[in-house]
mmCIF file of C-alpha atoms (C1' of nucleotides) in Angstrom:
data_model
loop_
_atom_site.group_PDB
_atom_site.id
_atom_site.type_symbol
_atom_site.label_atom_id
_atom_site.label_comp_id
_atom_site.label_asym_id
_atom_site.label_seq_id
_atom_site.Cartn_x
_atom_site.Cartn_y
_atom_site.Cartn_z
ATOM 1 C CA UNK A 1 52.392 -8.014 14.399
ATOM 2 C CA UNK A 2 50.306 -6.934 11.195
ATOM 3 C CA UNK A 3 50.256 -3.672 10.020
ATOM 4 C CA UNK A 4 47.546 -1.343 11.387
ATOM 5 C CA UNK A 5 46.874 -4.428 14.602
ATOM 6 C CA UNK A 6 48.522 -1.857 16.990
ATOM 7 C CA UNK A 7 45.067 -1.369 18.826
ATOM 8 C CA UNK A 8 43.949 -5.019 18.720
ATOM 9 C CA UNK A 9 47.734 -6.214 19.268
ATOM 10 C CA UNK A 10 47.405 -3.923 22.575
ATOM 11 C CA UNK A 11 44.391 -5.018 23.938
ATOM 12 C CA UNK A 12 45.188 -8.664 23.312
ATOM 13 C CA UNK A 13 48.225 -7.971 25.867
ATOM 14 C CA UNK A 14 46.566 -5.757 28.325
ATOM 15 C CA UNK A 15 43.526 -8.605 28.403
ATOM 16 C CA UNK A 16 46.551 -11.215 29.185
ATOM 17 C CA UNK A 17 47.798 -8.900 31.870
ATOM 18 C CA UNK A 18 44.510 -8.339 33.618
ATOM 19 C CA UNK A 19 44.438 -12.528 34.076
ATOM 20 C CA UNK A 20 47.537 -12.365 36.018
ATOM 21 C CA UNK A 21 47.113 -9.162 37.815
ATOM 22 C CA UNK A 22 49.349 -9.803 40.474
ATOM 23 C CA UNK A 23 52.627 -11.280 38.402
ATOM 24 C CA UNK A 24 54.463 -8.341 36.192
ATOM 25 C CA UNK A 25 55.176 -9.751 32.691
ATOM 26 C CA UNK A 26 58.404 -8.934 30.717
ATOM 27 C CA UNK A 27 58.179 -7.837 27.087
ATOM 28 C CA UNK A 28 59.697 -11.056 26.026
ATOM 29 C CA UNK A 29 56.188 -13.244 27.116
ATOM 30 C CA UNK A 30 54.285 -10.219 26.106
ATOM 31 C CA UNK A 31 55.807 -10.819 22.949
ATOM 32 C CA UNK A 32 55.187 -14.175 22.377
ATOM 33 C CA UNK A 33 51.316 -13.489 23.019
ATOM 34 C CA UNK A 34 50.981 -11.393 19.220
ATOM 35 C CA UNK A 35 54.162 -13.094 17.754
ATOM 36 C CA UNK A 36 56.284 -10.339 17.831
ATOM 37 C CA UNK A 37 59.707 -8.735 19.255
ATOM 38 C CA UNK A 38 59.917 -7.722 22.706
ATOM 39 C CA UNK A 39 61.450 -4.330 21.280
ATOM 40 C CA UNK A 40 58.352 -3.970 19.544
ATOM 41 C CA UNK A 41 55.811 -4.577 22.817
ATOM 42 C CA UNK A 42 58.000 -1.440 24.876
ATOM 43 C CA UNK A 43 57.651 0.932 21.825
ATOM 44 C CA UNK A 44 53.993 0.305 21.451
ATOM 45 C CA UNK A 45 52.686 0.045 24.851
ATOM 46 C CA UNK A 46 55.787 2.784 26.113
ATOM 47 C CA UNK A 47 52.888 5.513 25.462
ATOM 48 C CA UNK A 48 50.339 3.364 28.094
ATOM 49 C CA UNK A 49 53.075 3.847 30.823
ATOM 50 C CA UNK A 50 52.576 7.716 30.410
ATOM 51 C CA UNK A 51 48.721 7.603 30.260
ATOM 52 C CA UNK A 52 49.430 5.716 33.542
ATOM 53 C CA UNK A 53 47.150 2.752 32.011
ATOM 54 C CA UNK A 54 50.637 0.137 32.357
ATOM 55 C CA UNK A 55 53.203 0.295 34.836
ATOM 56 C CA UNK A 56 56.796 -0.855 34.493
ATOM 57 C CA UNK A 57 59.609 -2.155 36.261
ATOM 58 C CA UNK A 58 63.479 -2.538 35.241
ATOM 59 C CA UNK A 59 65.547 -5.554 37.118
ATOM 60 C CA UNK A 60 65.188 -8.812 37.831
ATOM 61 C CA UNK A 61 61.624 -9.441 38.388
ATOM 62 C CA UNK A 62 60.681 -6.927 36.391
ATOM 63 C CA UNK A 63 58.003 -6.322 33.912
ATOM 64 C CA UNK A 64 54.409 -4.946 32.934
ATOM 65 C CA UNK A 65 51.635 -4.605 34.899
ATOM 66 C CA UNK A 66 48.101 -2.679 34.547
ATOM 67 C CA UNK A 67 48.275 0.638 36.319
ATOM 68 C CA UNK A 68 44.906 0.361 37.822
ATOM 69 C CA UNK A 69 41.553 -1.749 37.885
ATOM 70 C CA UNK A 70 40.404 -3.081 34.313
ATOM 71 C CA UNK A 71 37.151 -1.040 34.901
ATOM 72 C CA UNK A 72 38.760 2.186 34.556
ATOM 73 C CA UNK A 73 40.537 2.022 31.361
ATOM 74 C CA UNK A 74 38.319 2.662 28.781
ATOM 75 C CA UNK A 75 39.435 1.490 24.886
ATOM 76 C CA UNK A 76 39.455 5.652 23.932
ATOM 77 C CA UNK A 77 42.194 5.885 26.685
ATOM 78 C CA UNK A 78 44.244 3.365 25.125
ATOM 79 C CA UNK A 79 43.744 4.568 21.973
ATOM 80 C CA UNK A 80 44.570 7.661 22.565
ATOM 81 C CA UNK A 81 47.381 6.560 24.199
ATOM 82 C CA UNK A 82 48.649 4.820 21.287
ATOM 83 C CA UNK A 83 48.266 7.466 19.151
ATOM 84 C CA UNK A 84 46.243 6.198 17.145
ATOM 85 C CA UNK A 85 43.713 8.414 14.896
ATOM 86 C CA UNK A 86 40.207 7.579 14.473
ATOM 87 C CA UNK A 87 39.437 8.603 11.181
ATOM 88 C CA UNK A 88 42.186 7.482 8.447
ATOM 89 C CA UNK A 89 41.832 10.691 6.078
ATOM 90 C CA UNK A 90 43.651 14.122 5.676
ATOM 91 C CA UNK A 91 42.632 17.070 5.289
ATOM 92 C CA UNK A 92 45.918 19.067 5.400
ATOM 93 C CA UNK A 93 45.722 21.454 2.562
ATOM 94 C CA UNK A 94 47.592 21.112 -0.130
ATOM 95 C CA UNK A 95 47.011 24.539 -2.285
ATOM 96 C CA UNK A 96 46.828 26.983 -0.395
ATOM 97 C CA UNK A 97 44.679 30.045 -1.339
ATOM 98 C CA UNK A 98 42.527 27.656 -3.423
ATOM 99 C CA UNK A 99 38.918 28.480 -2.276
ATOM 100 C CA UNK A 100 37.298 25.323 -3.358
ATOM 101 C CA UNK A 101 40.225 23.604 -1.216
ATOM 102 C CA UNK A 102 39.448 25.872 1.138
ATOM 103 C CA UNK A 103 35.518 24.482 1.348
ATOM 104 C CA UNK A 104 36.487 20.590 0.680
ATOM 105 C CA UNK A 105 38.631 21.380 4.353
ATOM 106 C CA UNK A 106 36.298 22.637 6.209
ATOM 107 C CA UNK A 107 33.203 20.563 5.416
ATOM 108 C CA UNK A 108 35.327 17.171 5.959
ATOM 109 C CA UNK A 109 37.014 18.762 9.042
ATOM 110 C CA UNK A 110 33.297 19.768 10.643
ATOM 111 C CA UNK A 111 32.685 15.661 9.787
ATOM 112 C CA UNK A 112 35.982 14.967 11.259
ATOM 113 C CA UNK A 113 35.567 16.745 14.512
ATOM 114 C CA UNK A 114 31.494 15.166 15.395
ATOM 115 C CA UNK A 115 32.883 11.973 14.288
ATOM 116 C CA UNK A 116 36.030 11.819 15.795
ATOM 117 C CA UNK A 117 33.877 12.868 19.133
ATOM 118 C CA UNK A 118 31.153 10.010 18.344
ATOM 119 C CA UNK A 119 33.697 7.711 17.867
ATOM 120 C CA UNK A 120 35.747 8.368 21.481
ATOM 121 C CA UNK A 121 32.396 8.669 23.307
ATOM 122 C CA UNK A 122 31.735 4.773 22.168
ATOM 123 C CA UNK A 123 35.372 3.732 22.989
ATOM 124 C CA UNK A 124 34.782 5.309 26.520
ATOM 125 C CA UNK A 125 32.044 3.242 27.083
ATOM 126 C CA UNK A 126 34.357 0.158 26.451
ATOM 127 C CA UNK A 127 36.874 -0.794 28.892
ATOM 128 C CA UNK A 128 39.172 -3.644 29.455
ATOM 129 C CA UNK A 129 36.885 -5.374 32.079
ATOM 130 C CA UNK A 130 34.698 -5.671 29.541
ATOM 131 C CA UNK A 131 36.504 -7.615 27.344
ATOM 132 C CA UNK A 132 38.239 -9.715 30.145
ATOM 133 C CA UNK A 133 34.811 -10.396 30.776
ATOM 134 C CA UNK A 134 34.033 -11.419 27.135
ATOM 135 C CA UNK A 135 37.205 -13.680 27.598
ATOM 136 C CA UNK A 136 36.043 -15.621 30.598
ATOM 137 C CA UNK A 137 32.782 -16.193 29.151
ATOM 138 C CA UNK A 138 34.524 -17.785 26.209
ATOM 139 C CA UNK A 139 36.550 -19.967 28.299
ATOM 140 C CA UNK A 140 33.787 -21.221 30.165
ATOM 141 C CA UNK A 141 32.349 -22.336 27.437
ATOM 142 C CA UNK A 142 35.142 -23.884 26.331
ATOM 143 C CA UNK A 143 35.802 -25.424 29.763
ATOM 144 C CA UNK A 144 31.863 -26.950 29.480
ATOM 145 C CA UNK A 145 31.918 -28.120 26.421
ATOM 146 C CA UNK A 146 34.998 -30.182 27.024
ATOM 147 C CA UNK A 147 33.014 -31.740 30.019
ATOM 148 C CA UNK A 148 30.300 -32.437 28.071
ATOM 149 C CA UNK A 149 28.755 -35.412 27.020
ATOM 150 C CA UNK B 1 48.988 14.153 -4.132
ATOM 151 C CA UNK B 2 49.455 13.531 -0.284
ATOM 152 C CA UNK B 3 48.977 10.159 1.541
ATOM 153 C CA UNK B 4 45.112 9.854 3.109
ATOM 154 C CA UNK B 5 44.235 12.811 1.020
ATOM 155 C CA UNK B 6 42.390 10.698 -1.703
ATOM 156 C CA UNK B 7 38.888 11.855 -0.279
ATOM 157 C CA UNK B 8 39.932 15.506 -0.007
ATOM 158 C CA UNK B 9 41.658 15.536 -3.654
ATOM 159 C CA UNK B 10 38.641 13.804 -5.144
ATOM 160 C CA UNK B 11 36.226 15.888 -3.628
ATOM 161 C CA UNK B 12 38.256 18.933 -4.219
ATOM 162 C CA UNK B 13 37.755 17.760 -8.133
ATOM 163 C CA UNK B 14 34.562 16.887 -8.009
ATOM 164 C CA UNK B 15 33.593 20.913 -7.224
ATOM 165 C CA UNK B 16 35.539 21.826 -9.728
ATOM 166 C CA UNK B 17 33.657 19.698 -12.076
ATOM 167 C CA UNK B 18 30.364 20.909 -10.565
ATOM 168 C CA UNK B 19 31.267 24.300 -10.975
ATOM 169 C CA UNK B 20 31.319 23.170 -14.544
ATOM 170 C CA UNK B 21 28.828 21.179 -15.473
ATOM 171 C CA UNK B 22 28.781 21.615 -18.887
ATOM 172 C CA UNK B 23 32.169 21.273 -19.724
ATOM 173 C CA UNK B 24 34.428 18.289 -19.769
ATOM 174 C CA UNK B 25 37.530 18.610 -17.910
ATOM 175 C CA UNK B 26 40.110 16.263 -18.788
ATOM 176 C CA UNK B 27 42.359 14.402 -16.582
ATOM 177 C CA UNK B 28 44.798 16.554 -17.310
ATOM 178 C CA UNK B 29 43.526 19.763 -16.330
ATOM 179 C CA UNK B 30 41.888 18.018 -12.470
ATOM 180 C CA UNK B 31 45.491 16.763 -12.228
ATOM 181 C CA UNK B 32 46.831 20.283 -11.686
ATOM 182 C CA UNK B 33 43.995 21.167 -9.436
ATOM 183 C CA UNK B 34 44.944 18.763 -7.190
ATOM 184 C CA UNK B 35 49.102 19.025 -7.941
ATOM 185 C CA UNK B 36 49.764 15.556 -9.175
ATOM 186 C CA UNK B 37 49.375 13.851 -12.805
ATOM 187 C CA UNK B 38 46.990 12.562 -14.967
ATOM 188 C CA UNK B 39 47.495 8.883 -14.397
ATOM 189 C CA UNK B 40 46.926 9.337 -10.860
ATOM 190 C CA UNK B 41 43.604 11.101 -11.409
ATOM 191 C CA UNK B 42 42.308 8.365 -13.578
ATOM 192 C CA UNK B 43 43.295 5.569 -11.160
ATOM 193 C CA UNK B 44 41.462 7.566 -8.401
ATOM 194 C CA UNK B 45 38.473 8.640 -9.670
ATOM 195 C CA UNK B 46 38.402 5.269 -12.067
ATOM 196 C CA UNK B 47 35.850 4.013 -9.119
ATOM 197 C CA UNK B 48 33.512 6.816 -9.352
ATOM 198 C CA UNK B 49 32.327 6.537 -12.604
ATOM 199 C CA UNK B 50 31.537 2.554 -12.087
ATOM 200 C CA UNK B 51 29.230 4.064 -9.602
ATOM 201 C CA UNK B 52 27.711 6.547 -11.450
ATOM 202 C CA UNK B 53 29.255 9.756 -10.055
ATOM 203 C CA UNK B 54 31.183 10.580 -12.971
ATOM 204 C CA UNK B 55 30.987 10.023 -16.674
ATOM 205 C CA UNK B 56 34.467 9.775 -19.032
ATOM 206 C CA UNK B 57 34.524 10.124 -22.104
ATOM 207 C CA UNK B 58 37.317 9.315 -24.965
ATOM 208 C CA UNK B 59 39.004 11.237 -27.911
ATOM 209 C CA UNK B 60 39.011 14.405 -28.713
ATOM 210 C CA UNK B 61 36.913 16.678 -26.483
ATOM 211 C CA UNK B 62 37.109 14.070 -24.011
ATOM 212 C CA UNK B 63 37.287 14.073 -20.432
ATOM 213 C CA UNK B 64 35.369 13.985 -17.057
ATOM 214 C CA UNK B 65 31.335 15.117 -15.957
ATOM 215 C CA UNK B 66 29.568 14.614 -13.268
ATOM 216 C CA UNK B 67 27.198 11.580 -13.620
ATOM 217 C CA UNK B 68 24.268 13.489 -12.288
ATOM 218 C CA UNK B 69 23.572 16.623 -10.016
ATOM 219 C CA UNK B 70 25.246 17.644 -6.757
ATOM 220 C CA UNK B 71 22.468 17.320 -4.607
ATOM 221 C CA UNK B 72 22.688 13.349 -5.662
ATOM 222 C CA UNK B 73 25.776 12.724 -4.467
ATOM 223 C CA UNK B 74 26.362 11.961 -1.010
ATOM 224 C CA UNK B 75 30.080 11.841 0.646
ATOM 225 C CA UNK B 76 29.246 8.290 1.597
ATOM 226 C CA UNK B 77 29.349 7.185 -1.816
ATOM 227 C CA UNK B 78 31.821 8.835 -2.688
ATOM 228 C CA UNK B 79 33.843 7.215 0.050
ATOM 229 C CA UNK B 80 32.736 3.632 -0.801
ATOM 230 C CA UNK B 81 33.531 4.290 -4.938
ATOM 231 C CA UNK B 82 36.999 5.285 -3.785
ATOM 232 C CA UNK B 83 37.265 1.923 -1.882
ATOM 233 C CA UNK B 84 38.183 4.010 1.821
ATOM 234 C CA UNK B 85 37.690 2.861 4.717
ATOM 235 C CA UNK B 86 36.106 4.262 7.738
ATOM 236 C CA UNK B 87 38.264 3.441 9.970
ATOM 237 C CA UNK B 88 41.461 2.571 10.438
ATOM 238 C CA UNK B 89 42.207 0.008 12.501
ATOM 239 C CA UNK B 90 42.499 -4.224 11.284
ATOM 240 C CA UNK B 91 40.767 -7.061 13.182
ATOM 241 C CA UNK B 92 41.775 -9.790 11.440
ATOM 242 C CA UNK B 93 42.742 -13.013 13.822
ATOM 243 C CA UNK B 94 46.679 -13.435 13.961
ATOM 244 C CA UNK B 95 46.680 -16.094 16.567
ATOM 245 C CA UNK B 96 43.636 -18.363 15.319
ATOM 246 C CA UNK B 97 42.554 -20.071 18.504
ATOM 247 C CA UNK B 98 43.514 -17.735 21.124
ATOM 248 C CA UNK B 99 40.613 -16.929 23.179
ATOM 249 C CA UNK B 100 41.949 -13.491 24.455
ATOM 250 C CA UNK B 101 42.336 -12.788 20.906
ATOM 251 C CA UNK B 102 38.631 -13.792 19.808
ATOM 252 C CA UNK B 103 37.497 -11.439 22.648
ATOM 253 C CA UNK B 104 39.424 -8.674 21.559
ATOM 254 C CA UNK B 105 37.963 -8.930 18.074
ATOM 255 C CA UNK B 106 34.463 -9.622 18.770
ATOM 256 C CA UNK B 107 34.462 -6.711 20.697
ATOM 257 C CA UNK B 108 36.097 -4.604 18.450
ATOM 258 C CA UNK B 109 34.204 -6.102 15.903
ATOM 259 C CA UNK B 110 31.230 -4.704 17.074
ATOM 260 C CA UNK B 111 32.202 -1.251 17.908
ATOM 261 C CA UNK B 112 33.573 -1.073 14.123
ATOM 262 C CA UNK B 113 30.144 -2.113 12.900
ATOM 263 C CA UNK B 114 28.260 0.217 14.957
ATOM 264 C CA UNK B 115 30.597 3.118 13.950
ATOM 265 C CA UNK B 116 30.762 2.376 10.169
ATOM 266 C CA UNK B 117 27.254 2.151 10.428
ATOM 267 C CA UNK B 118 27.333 5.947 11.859
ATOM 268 C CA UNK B 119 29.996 7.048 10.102
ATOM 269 C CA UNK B 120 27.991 6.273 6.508
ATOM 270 C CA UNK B 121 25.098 7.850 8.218
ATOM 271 C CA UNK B 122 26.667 11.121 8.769
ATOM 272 C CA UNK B 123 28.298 10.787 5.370
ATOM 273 C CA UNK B 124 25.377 10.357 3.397
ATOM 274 C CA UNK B 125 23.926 13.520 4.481
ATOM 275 C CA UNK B 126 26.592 15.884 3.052
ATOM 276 C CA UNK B 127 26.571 15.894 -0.624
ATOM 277 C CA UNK B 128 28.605 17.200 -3.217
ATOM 278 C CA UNK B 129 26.163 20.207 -3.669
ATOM 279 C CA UNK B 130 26.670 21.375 0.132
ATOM 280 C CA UNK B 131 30.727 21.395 -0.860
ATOM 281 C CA UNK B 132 29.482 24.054 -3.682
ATOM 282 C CA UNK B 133 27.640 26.276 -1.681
ATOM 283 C CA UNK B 134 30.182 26.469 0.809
ATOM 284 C CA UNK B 135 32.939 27.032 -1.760
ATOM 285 C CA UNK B 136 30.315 29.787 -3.309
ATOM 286 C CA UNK B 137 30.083 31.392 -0.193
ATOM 287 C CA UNK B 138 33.309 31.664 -0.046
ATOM 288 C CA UNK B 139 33.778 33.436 -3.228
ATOM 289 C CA UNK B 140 31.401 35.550 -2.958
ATOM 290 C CA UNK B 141 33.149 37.157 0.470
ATOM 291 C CA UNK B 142 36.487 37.376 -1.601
ATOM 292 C CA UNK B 143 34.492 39.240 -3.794
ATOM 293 C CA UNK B 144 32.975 41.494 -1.552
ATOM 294 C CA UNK B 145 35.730 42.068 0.470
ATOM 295 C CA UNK B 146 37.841 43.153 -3.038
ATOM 296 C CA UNK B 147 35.297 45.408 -4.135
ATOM 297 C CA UNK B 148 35.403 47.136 -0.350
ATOM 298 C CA UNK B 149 36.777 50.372 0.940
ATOM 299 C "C1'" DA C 1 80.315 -6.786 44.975
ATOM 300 C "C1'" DA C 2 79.219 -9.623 41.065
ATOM 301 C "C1'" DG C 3 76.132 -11.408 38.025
ATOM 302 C "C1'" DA C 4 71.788 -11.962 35.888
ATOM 303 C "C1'" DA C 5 67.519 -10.147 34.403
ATOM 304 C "C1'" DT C 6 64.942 -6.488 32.577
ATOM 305 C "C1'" DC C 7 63.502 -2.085 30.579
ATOM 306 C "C1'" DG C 8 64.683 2.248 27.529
ATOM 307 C "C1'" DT C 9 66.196 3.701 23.433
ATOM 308 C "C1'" DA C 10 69.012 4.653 19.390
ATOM 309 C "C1'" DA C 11 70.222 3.090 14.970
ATOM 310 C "C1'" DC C 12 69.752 0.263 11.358
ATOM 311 C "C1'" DT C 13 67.230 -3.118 7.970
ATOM 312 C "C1'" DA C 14 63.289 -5.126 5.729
ATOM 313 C "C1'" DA C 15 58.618 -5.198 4.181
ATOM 314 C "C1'" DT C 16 54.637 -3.017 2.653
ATOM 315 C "C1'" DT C 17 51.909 0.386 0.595
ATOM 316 C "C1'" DA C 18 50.683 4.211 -2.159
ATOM 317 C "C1'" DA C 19 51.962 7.718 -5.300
ATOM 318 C "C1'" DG C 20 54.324 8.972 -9.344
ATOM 319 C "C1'" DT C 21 55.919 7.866 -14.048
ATOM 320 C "C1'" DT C 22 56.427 5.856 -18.640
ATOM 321 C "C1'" DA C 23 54.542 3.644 -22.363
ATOM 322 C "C1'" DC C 24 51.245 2.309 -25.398
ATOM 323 C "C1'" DA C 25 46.749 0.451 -26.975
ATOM 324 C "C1'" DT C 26 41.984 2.062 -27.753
ATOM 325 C "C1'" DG C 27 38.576 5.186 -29.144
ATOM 326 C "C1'" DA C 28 36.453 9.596 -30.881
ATOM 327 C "C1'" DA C 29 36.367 13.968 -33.176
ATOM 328 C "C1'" DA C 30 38.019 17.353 -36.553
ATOM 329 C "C1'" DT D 1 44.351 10.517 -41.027
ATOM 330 C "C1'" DT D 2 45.856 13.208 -37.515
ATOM 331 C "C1'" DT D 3 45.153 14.744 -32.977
ATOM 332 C "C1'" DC D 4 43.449 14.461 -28.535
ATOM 333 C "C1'" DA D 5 41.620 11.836 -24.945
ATOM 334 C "C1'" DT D 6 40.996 7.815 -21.707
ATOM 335 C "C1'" DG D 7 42.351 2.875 -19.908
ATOM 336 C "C1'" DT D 8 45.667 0.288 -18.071
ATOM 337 C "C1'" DA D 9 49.859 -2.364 -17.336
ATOM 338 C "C1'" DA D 10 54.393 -2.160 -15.596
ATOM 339 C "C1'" DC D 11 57.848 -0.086 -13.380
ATOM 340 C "C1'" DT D 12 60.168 3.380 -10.020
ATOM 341 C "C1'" DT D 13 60.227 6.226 -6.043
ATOM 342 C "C1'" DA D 14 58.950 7.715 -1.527
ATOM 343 C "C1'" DA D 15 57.071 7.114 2.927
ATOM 344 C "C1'" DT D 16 55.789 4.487 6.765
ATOM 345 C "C1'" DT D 17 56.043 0.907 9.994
ATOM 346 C "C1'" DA D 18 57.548 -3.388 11.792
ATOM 347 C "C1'" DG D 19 61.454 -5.956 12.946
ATOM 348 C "C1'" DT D 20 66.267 -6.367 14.634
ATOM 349 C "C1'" DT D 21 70.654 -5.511 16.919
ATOM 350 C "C1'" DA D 22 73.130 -3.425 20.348
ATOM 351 C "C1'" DC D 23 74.024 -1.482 24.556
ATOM 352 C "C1'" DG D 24 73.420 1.542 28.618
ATOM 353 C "C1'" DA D 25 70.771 1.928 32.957
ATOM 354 C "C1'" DT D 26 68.495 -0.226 36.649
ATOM 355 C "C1'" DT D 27 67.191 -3.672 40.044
ATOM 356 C "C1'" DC D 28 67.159 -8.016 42.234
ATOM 357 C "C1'" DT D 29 69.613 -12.184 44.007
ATOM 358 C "C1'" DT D 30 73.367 -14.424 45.925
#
DNA sequence: AAGAATCGTAACTAATTAAGTTACATGAAA
DNA sequence: TTTCATGTAACTTAATTAGTTACGATTCTT
């Protein structure tokens, strides 16, 4: 798993888990999906389980499920869920009492804020079943063109 | 310096150049503005003046100007000199040939595009000279507020 | 009840990135 | 010619995150 692939890395399993939505998946085949460590898979998508987006189970048989129907987890949820942040800059201040700090902060946070709010209205309007959907459409495509000719 | 601060330190320099303009401030003296050291400064704000936003200059009486006025500079060049992205997140393919994967990027793939596209947008309508008036405003309420009572 | 499978999590290691630092060549002004 | 600047390469340090190991807790199967 790159570096900064958490959100991609996570939908790439959740899509995988919406194809099999009745067989719970262990961390280890979750894994194996982004070439990683099944360690790795319960740390990031641990945070899913509390947004109630994943379920999990302990024992034999146990495993990863989705936590309800693809259509009702939007990308913001998961990437809020993630932790992720939107926008990649800071604007924690540094001197403070400096007045031209002072204006820098508030200018880029007034950006930050409408941005931050643009951005999670888009991601709402995203959810898995729409890129389960974009999957299936691929592999029918696939699946034609192999019968082809 | 703090991590992810580059656009706040940079633009926290740049009004202290535009405050003034007819004076070159070397990297020296912006280093302490922003708490860090010369070299750093140079490195950072290297990009701007290949775009124009700043001028350097050698030798004795040497150091930094603006490039042209406030009101010319938007954030969203700025941002692009500086080489920052928008947002944070990678899509490059880690399993090529996986068609969850291809889903997952096309489709995030698009929502980056759209959102870059917005984010610049925003962006280019603050420019350096709003980030002086604010900071003026500022000072003048100090200043009123010390004179008071 | 025993054993196997599985998650949860702490603790450590390795890799990567960005800032900070040192050093020095280049250029310009006094 | 001396001094003051930038430009830049090379190295060091610090911070972050992924990867790994280890093991306790839980749940199913036999």
């Amino acid at each position: 798993m790159k570096r900064n692939s958490r959100l991609s890395s996570t939908l790439h399993i959740l899509v995988h888990m919406a194809e099999k939505p009745e067989q719970a998946l262990t961390s280890e085949q979750l894994a194996t999906f982004i070439h990683t460590n099944p360690v790795v898979v319960r740390r990031t998508i641990g945070g899913l389980r509390d947004a109630g987006i994943v379920t999990s189970s302990r024992g034999h048989g146990g495993g990863w499920l989705l936590g309800r129907a693809p259509e009702n987890i939007s990308l913001a949820e998961i990437s809020v869920a993630l932790g992720e942040t939107l926008l990649p800059f800071s604007t924690e201040p540094e001197s403070p009492g400096c007045l031209v700090e002072q204006a820098v902060i508030a200018v880029l946070d007034d950006f930050r804020v409408a941005a931050e709010k643009l951005l999670a209205e888009k991601l709402s309007r995203i959810t898995l079943a729409d890129l389960t959907a974009d999957f299936r459409r691929r592999y029918a495509l696939i699946g034609v063109s192999s019968h082809a000719v």
